[in-house]
Amino acid sequence: MTSKLTGEERETHLTPLLASGWSLLQERDAIQKKFIFTNFVEAFQWMTGVAIWAEKLNHHPEWSNVYKTVDVVLTTHDADGLSELDAKLAAKMDALAE
Amino acid sequence: MTSKLTGEERETHLTPLLASGWSLLQERDAIQKKFIFTNFVEAFQWMTGVAIWAEKLNHHPEWSNVYKTVDVVLTTHDADGLSELDAKLAAKMDALAE
């Protein structure tokens, strides 16, 4: 699960994410997305849901919060790039933000 | 409470914070501190306590979390610099991290 995505896997996992607002970073093999909520409480409520999932998957985001905005970067340090775990956490983040 | 700290107030409010690991940013009138915990759960538990206080004070941090580390920047946009609210939230963050 933590091995780096290659060729076809990459296509399968990344295509739906790129269609839902995620983008690839230039400088390293990682994806990013900006989530914007109504206010701080909504943003932090979402972060709390994500935190529980991150711990459950044992896979944690790099994220910054300023009031109602949360900037997320996902990558897998152990795999030196994107793995299935990033795709899984990204999809969960999208689902929790709906 | 949201007016910019001046002269003596600045001294009074910032001195204890600078002594407890906060530092001034070069590029704008703000303070920063890196909080390091044992793991993600401890880090996020602390963030949750801070989030409640931030909402209560209606004063929110700029913060980034990567696993067990939380980087915080505090400033008061309405005051165009540091205000008493930053000192108050910083002291609360320190207390919650003890």
PDB file of C-alpha atoms in Angstrom:
ATOM      1  CA  MET A   1       0.000   0.000   0.000  1.00  0.00           C
ATOM      2  CA  THR A   2       2.924   2.337   0.604  1.00  0.00           C
ATOM      3  CA  SER A   3       4.862   1.592  -2.566  1.00  0.00           C
ATOM      4  CA  LYS A   4       5.089   4.397  -5.114  1.00  0.00           C
ATOM      5  CA  LEU A   5       2.350   4.406  -7.732  1.00  0.00           C
ATOM      6  CA  THR A   6       3.589   3.492 -11.172  1.00  0.00           C
ATOM      7  CA  GLY A   7       2.235   3.755 -14.721  1.00  0.00           C
ATOM      8  CA  GLU A   8      -1.269   2.386 -14.840  1.00  0.00           C
ATOM      9  CA  GLU A   9      -1.916   2.547 -11.064  1.00  0.00           C
ATOM     10  CA  ARG A  10      -0.978   6.189 -11.197  1.00  0.00           C
ATOM     11  CA  GLU A  11      -3.487   6.807 -13.988  1.00  0.00           C
ATOM     12  CA  THR A  12      -6.229   4.906 -12.139  1.00  0.00           C
ATOM     13  CA  HIS A  13      -5.732   6.656  -8.821  1.00  0.00           C
ATOM     14  CA  LEU A  14      -4.839  10.162  -9.909  1.00  0.00           C
ATOM     15  CA  THR A  15      -7.300  10.779 -12.731  1.00  0.00           C
ATOM     16  CA  PRO A  16     -10.403  11.094 -10.516  1.00  0.00           C
ATOM     17  CA  LEU A  17      -8.493  13.260  -8.023  1.00  0.00           C
ATOM     18  CA  LEU A  18      -7.211  15.635 -10.694  1.00  0.00           C
ATOM     19  CA  ALA A  19     -10.810  15.924 -11.872  1.00  0.00           C
ATOM     20  CA  SER A  20     -11.983  16.884  -8.385  1.00  0.00           C
ATOM     21  CA  GLY A  21      -9.626  19.797  -7.780  1.00  0.00           C
ATOM     22  CA  TRP A  22      -6.382  18.133  -6.732  1.00  0.00           C
ATOM     23  CA  SER A  23      -3.232  19.100  -8.612  1.00  0.00           C
ATOM     24  CA  LEU A  24       0.306  17.769  -8.824  1.00  0.00           C
ATOM     25  CA  LEU A  25       3.113  19.722  -7.220  1.00  0.00           C
ATOM     26  CA  GLN A  26       5.977  20.810  -9.483  1.00  0.00           C
ATOM     27  CA  GLU A  27       8.791  20.325  -7.008  1.00  0.00           C
ATOM     28  CA  ARG A  28       8.052  16.839  -5.678  1.00  0.00           C
ATOM     29  CA  ASP A  29       5.773  13.859  -6.304  1.00  0.00           C
ATOM     30  CA  ALA A  30       2.813  15.067  -4.242  1.00  0.00           C
ATOM     31  CA  ILE A  31      -0.731  16.345  -4.705  1.00  0.00           C
ATOM     32  CA  GLN A  32      -2.290  19.488  -3.261  1.00  0.00           C
ATOM     33  CA  LYS A  33      -5.736  20.974  -2.833  1.00  0.00           C
ATOM     34  CA  LYS A  34      -7.181  24.079  -1.190  1.00  0.00           C
ATOM     35  CA  PHE A  35     -10.375  23.470   0.777  1.00  0.00           C
ATOM     36  CA  ILE A  36     -12.482  26.536   1.568  1.00  0.00           C
ATOM     37  CA  PHE A  37     -15.273  26.398   4.135  1.00  0.00           C
ATOM     38  CA  THR A  38     -17.814  28.878   5.494  1.00  0.00           C
ATOM     39  CA  ASN A  39     -15.897  29.793   8.624  1.00  0.00           C
ATOM     40  CA  PHE A  40     -13.290  28.534  11.092  1.00  0.00           C
ATOM     41  CA  VAL A  41     -15.628  26.146  12.895  1.00  0.00           C
ATOM     42  CA  GLU A  42     -16.592  24.406   9.640  1.00  0.00           C
ATOM     43  CA  ALA A  43     -12.949  24.200   8.592  1.00  0.00           C
ATOM     44  CA  PHE A  44     -11.816  22.746  11.894  1.00  0.00           C
ATOM     45  CA  GLN A  45     -14.743  20.356  12.034  1.00  0.00           C
ATOM     46  CA  TRP A  46     -13.608  18.958   8.699  1.00  0.00           C
ATOM     47  CA  MET A  47     -10.003  18.774   9.893  1.00  0.00           C
ATOM     48  CA  THR A  48     -11.130  16.780  12.915  1.00  0.00           C
ATOM     49  CA  GLY A  49     -12.847  14.206  10.723  1.00  0.00           C
ATOM     50  CA  VAL A  50      -9.781  14.001   8.517  1.00  0.00           C
ATOM     51  CA  ALA A  51      -7.497  13.674  11.557  1.00  0.00           C
ATOM     52  CA  ILE A  52      -9.354  10.586  12.728  1.00  0.00           C
ATOM     53  CA  TRP A  53      -9.048   9.015   9.285  1.00  0.00           C
ATOM     54  CA  ALA A  54      -5.396   9.996   8.980  1.00  0.00           C
ATOM     55  CA  GLU A  55      -4.626   8.259  12.236  1.00  0.00           C
ATOM     56  CA  LYS A  56      -6.710   5.249  11.250  1.00  0.00           C
ATOM     57  CA  LEU A  57      -4.833   4.925   7.940  1.00  0.00           C
ATOM     58  CA  ASN A  58      -1.581   5.803   9.706  1.00  0.00           C
ATOM     59  CA  HIS A  59      -1.056   8.315   6.932  1.00  0.00           C
ATOM     60  CA  HIS A  60      -0.953  12.011   7.755  1.00  0.00           C
ATOM     61  CA  PRO A  61      -1.324  15.141   5.647  1.00  0.00           C
ATOM     62  CA  GLU A  62       0.814  18.240   5.530  1.00  0.00           C
ATOM     63  CA  TRP A  63      -1.781  20.944   6.021  1.00  0.00           C
ATOM     64  CA  SER A  64      -2.108  24.634   6.836  1.00  0.00           C
ATOM     65  CA  ASN A  65      -5.164  26.384   8.145  1.00  0.00           C
ATOM     66  CA  VAL A  66      -5.923  30.087   8.039  1.00  0.00           C
ATOM     67  CA  TYR A  67      -9.453  30.808   9.278  1.00  0.00           C
ATOM     68  CA  LYS A  68     -11.792  29.100   6.777  1.00  0.00           C
ATOM     69  CA  THR A  69      -9.122  27.820   4.403  1.00  0.00           C
ATOM     70  CA  VAL A  70      -7.138  24.575   4.617  1.00  0.00           C
ATOM     71  CA  ASP A  71      -4.262  23.912   2.208  1.00  0.00           C
ATOM     72  CA  VAL A  72      -3.389  20.237   1.977  1.00  0.00           C
ATOM     73  CA  VAL A  73      -0.354  18.455   0.527  1.00  0.00           C
ATOM     74  CA  LEU A  74      -0.280  14.663   0.360  1.00  0.00           C
ATOM     75  CA  THR A  75       2.686  12.448  -0.333  1.00  0.00           C
ATOM     76  CA  THR A  76       4.190   9.269   1.123  1.00  0.00           C
ATOM     77  CA  HIS A  77       7.644   9.832   2.573  1.00  0.00           C
ATOM     78  CA  ASP A  78       8.296   6.094   2.908  1.00  0.00           C
ATOM     79  CA  ALA A  79       7.579   5.616  -0.794  1.00  0.00           C
ATOM     80  CA  ASP A  80       9.405   8.781  -1.846  1.00  0.00           C
ATOM     81  CA  GLY A  81       6.311   9.897  -3.760  1.00  0.00           C
ATOM     82  CA  LEU A  82       2.612   9.257  -4.232  1.00  0.00           C
ATOM     83  CA  SER A  83       1.205   5.944  -3.035  1.00  0.00           C
ATOM     84  CA  GLU A  84      -2.242   4.402  -2.821  1.00  0.00           C
ATOM     85  CA  LEU A  85      -2.539   5.846   0.693  1.00  0.00           C
ATOM     86  CA  ASP A  86      -2.464   9.372  -0.714  1.00  0.00           C
ATOM     87  CA  ALA A  87      -5.254   8.542  -3.144  1.00  0.00           C
ATOM     88  CA  LYS A  88      -7.249   6.986  -0.325  1.00  0.00           C
ATOM     89  CA  LEU A  89      -6.826   9.920   2.071  1.00  0.00           C
ATOM     90  CA  ALA A  90      -7.520  12.441  -0.703  1.00  0.00           C
ATOM     91  CA  ALA A  91     -10.788  10.707  -1.603  1.00  0.00           C
ATOM     92  CA  LYS A  92     -11.761  10.629   2.073  1.00  0.00           C
ATOM     93  CA  MET A  93     -11.017  14.352   2.395  1.00  0.00           C
ATOM     94  CA  ASP A  94     -13.250  15.076  -0.595  1.00  0.00           C
ATOM     95  CA  ALA A  95     -16.025  12.912   0.839  1.00  0.00           C
ATOM     96  CA  LEU A  96     -15.841  14.622   4.234  1.00  0.00           C
ATOM     97  CA  ALA A  97     -15.989  18.061   2.588  1.00  0.00           C
ATOM     98  CA  GLU A  98     -19.160  17.309   0.669  1.00  0.00           C
TER      99      GLU A  98
ATOM    100  CA  MET B   1      -8.233  44.690  22.336  1.00  0.00           C
ATOM    101  CA  THR B   2      -7.544  44.591  18.603  1.00  0.00           C
ATOM    102  CA  SER B   3      -5.519  47.796  18.384  1.00  0.00           C
ATOM    103  CA  LYS B   4      -1.840  47.387  17.551  1.00  0.00           C
ATOM    104  CA  LEU B   5       0.454  47.090  20.575  1.00  0.00           C
ATOM    105  CA  THR B   6       2.656  50.120  21.059  1.00  0.00           C
ATOM    106  CA  GLY B   7       5.789  50.914  23.090  1.00  0.00           C
ATOM    107  CA  GLU B   8       5.268  49.852  26.678  1.00  0.00           C
ATOM    108  CA  GLU B   9       2.334  47.475  25.967  1.00  0.00           C
ATOM    109  CA  ARG B  10       4.505  45.736  23.431  1.00  0.00           C
ATOM    110  CA  GLU B  11       7.251  45.285  25.998  1.00  0.00           C
ATOM    111  CA  THR B  12       4.796  43.984  28.620  1.00  0.00           C
ATOM    112  CA  HIS B  13       3.084  41.500  26.339  1.00  0.00           C
ATOM    113  CA  LEU B  14       5.954  40.305  24.194  1.00  0.00           C
ATOM    114  CA  THR B  15       8.756  39.889  26.745  1.00  0.00           C
ATOM    115  CA  PRO B  16       7.296  36.776  28.423  1.00  0.00           C
ATOM    116  CA  LEU B  17       6.427  35.246  25.045  1.00  0.00           C
ATOM    117  CA  LEU B  18       9.910  35.792  23.612  1.00  0.00           C
ATOM    118  CA  ALA B  19      11.239  34.114  26.761  1.00  0.00           C
ATOM    119  CA  SER B  20       9.024  31.071  26.179  1.00  0.00           C
ATOM    120  CA  GLY B  21      10.094  30.276  22.626  1.00  0.00           C
ATOM    121  CA  TRP B  22       8.095  32.702  20.506  1.00  0.00           C
ATOM    122  CA  SER B  23      10.008  34.849  18.036  1.00  0.00           C
ATOM    123  CA  LEU B  24       9.226  37.858  15.894  1.00  0.00           C
ATOM    124  CA  LEU B  25       8.893  37.442  12.155  1.00  0.00           C
ATOM    125  CA  GLN B  26      11.188  39.528   9.973  1.00  0.00           C
ATOM    126  CA  GLU B  27       8.756  40.216   7.172  1.00  0.00           C
ATOM    127  CA  ARG B  28       5.690  41.392   9.108  1.00  0.00           C
ATOM    128  CA  ASP B  29       4.592  42.289  12.626  1.00  0.00           C
ATOM    129  CA  ALA B  30       3.781  38.764  13.829  1.00  0.00           C
ATOM    130  CA  ILE B  31       5.090  36.115  16.202  1.00  0.00           C
ATOM    131  CA  GLN B  32       5.835  32.479  15.464  1.00  0.00           C
ATOM    132  CA  LYS B  33       6.530  29.311  17.409  1.00  0.00           C
ATOM    133  CA  LYS B  34       7.082  25.665  16.526  1.00  0.00           C
ATOM    134  CA  PHE B  35       5.302  23.216  18.834  1.00  0.00           C
ATOM    135  CA  ILE B  36       6.542  19.624  18.785  1.00  0.00           C
ATOM    136  CA  PHE B  37       4.533  16.819  20.351  1.00  0.00           C
ATOM    137  CA  THR B  38       5.004  13.069  20.767  1.00  0.00           C
ATOM    138  CA  ASN B  39       2.891  12.035  17.790  1.00  0.00           C
ATOM    139  CA  PHE B  40       0.007  13.129  15.571  1.00  0.00           C
ATOM    140  CA  VAL B  41      -2.709  12.407  18.119  1.00  0.00           C
ATOM    141  CA  GLU B  42      -1.016  14.580  20.753  1.00  0.00           C
ATOM    142  CA  ALA B  43      -0.481  17.355  18.194  1.00  0.00           C
ATOM    143  CA  PHE B  44      -4.067  17.311  17.011  1.00  0.00           C
ATOM    144  CA  GLN B  45      -5.418  17.071  20.546  1.00  0.00           C
ATOM    145  CA  TRP B  46      -3.580  20.295  21.327  1.00  0.00           C
ATOM    146  CA  MET B  47      -4.858  21.914  18.109  1.00  0.00           C
ATOM    147  CA  THR B  48      -8.395  21.028  19.126  1.00  0.00           C
ATOM    148  CA  GLY B  49      -8.017  22.777  22.474  1.00  0.00           C
ATOM    149  CA  VAL B  50      -6.501  25.795  20.738  1.00  0.00           C
ATOM    150  CA  ALA B  51      -9.295  25.813  18.133  1.00  0.00           C
ATOM    151  CA  ILE B  52     -11.937  26.144  20.830  1.00  0.00           C
ATOM    152  CA  TRP B  53     -10.074  29.046  22.409  1.00  0.00           C
ATOM    153  CA  ALA B  54      -9.460  30.677  19.034  1.00  0.00           C
ATOM    154  CA  GLU B  55     -13.162  30.638  18.308  1.00  0.00           C
ATOM    155  CA  LYS B  56     -13.989  31.857  21.803  1.00  0.00           C
ATOM    156  CA  LEU B  57     -11.585  34.794  21.432  1.00  0.00           C
ATOM    157  CA  ASN B  58     -12.692  35.243  17.822  1.00  0.00           C
ATOM    158  CA  HIS B  59      -9.012  35.309  16.975  1.00  0.00           C
ATOM    159  CA  HIS B  60      -7.541  32.596  14.799  1.00  0.00           C
ATOM    160  CA  PRO B  61      -3.995  31.393  14.178  1.00  0.00           C
ATOM    161  CA  GLU B  62      -2.205  30.702  10.908  1.00  0.00           C
ATOM    162  CA  TRP B  63      -0.888  27.216  11.529  1.00  0.00           C
ATOM    163  CA  SER B  64       0.592  24.252   9.713  1.00  0.00           C
ATOM    164  CA  ASN B  65       0.724  20.687  10.916  1.00  0.00           C
ATOM    165  CA  VAL B  66       2.996  17.908   9.721  1.00  0.00           C
ATOM    166  CA  TYR B  67       2.612  14.784  11.863  1.00  0.00           C
ATOM    167  CA  LYS B  68       3.769  15.776  15.366  1.00  0.00           C
ATOM    168  CA  THR B  69       4.809  19.336  14.561  1.00  0.00           C
ATOM    169  CA  VAL B  70       2.647  22.468  14.504  1.00  0.00           C
ATOM    170  CA  ASP B  71       4.051  25.767  13.225  1.00  0.00           C
ATOM    171  CA  VAL B  72       2.066  28.749  14.415  1.00  0.00           C
ATOM    172  CA  VAL B  73       2.040  32.375  13.277  1.00  0.00           C
ATOM    173  CA  LEU B  74      -0.016  34.938  15.144  1.00  0.00           C
ATOM    174  CA  THR B  75      -0.902  38.436  14.050  1.00  0.00           C
ATOM    175  CA  THR B  76      -4.001  40.634  13.976  1.00  0.00           C
ATOM    176  CA  HIS B  77      -5.054  41.531  10.455  1.00  0.00           C
ATOM    177  CA  ASP B  78      -7.530  44.171  11.694  1.00  0.00           C
ATOM    178  CA  ALA B  79      -4.759  45.897  13.624  1.00  0.00           C
ATOM    179  CA  ASP B  80      -2.172  45.432  10.879  1.00  0.00           C
ATOM    180  CA  GLY B  81       0.195  43.876  13.415  1.00  0.00           C
ATOM    181  CA  LEU B  82       0.416  42.390  16.886  1.00  0.00           C
ATOM    182  CA  SER B  83      -2.402  43.109  19.321  1.00  0.00           C
ATOM    183  CA  GLU B  84      -3.272  42.003  22.824  1.00  0.00           C
ATOM    184  CA  LEU B  85      -5.266  39.150  21.281  1.00  0.00           C
ATOM    185  CA  ASP B  86      -2.097  37.613  19.887  1.00  0.00           C
ATOM    186  CA  ALA B  87      -0.452  37.741  23.298  1.00  0.00           C
ATOM    187  CA  LYS B  88      -3.534  36.192  24.852  1.00  0.00           C
ATOM    188  CA  LEU B  89      -3.810  33.354  22.326  1.00  0.00           C
ATOM    189  CA  ALA B  90      -0.051  32.699  22.461  1.00  0.00           C
ATOM    190  CA  ALA B  91      -0.152  32.371  26.255  1.00  0.00           C
ATOM    191  CA  LYS B  92      -3.121  30.038  25.974  1.00  0.00           C
ATOM    192  CA  MET B  93      -1.277  27.901  23.403  1.00  0.00           C
ATOM    193  CA  ASP B  94       1.697  27.635  25.772  1.00  0.00           C
ATOM    194  CA  ALA B  95      -0.563  26.695  28.681  1.00  0.00           C
ATOM    195  CA  LEU B  96      -2.340  24.015  26.641  1.00  0.00           C
ATOM    196  CA  ALA B  97       0.997  22.548  25.543  1.00  0.00           C
ATOM    197  CA  GLU B  98       2.309  22.131  29.095  1.00  0.00           C
TER     198      GLU B  98
END
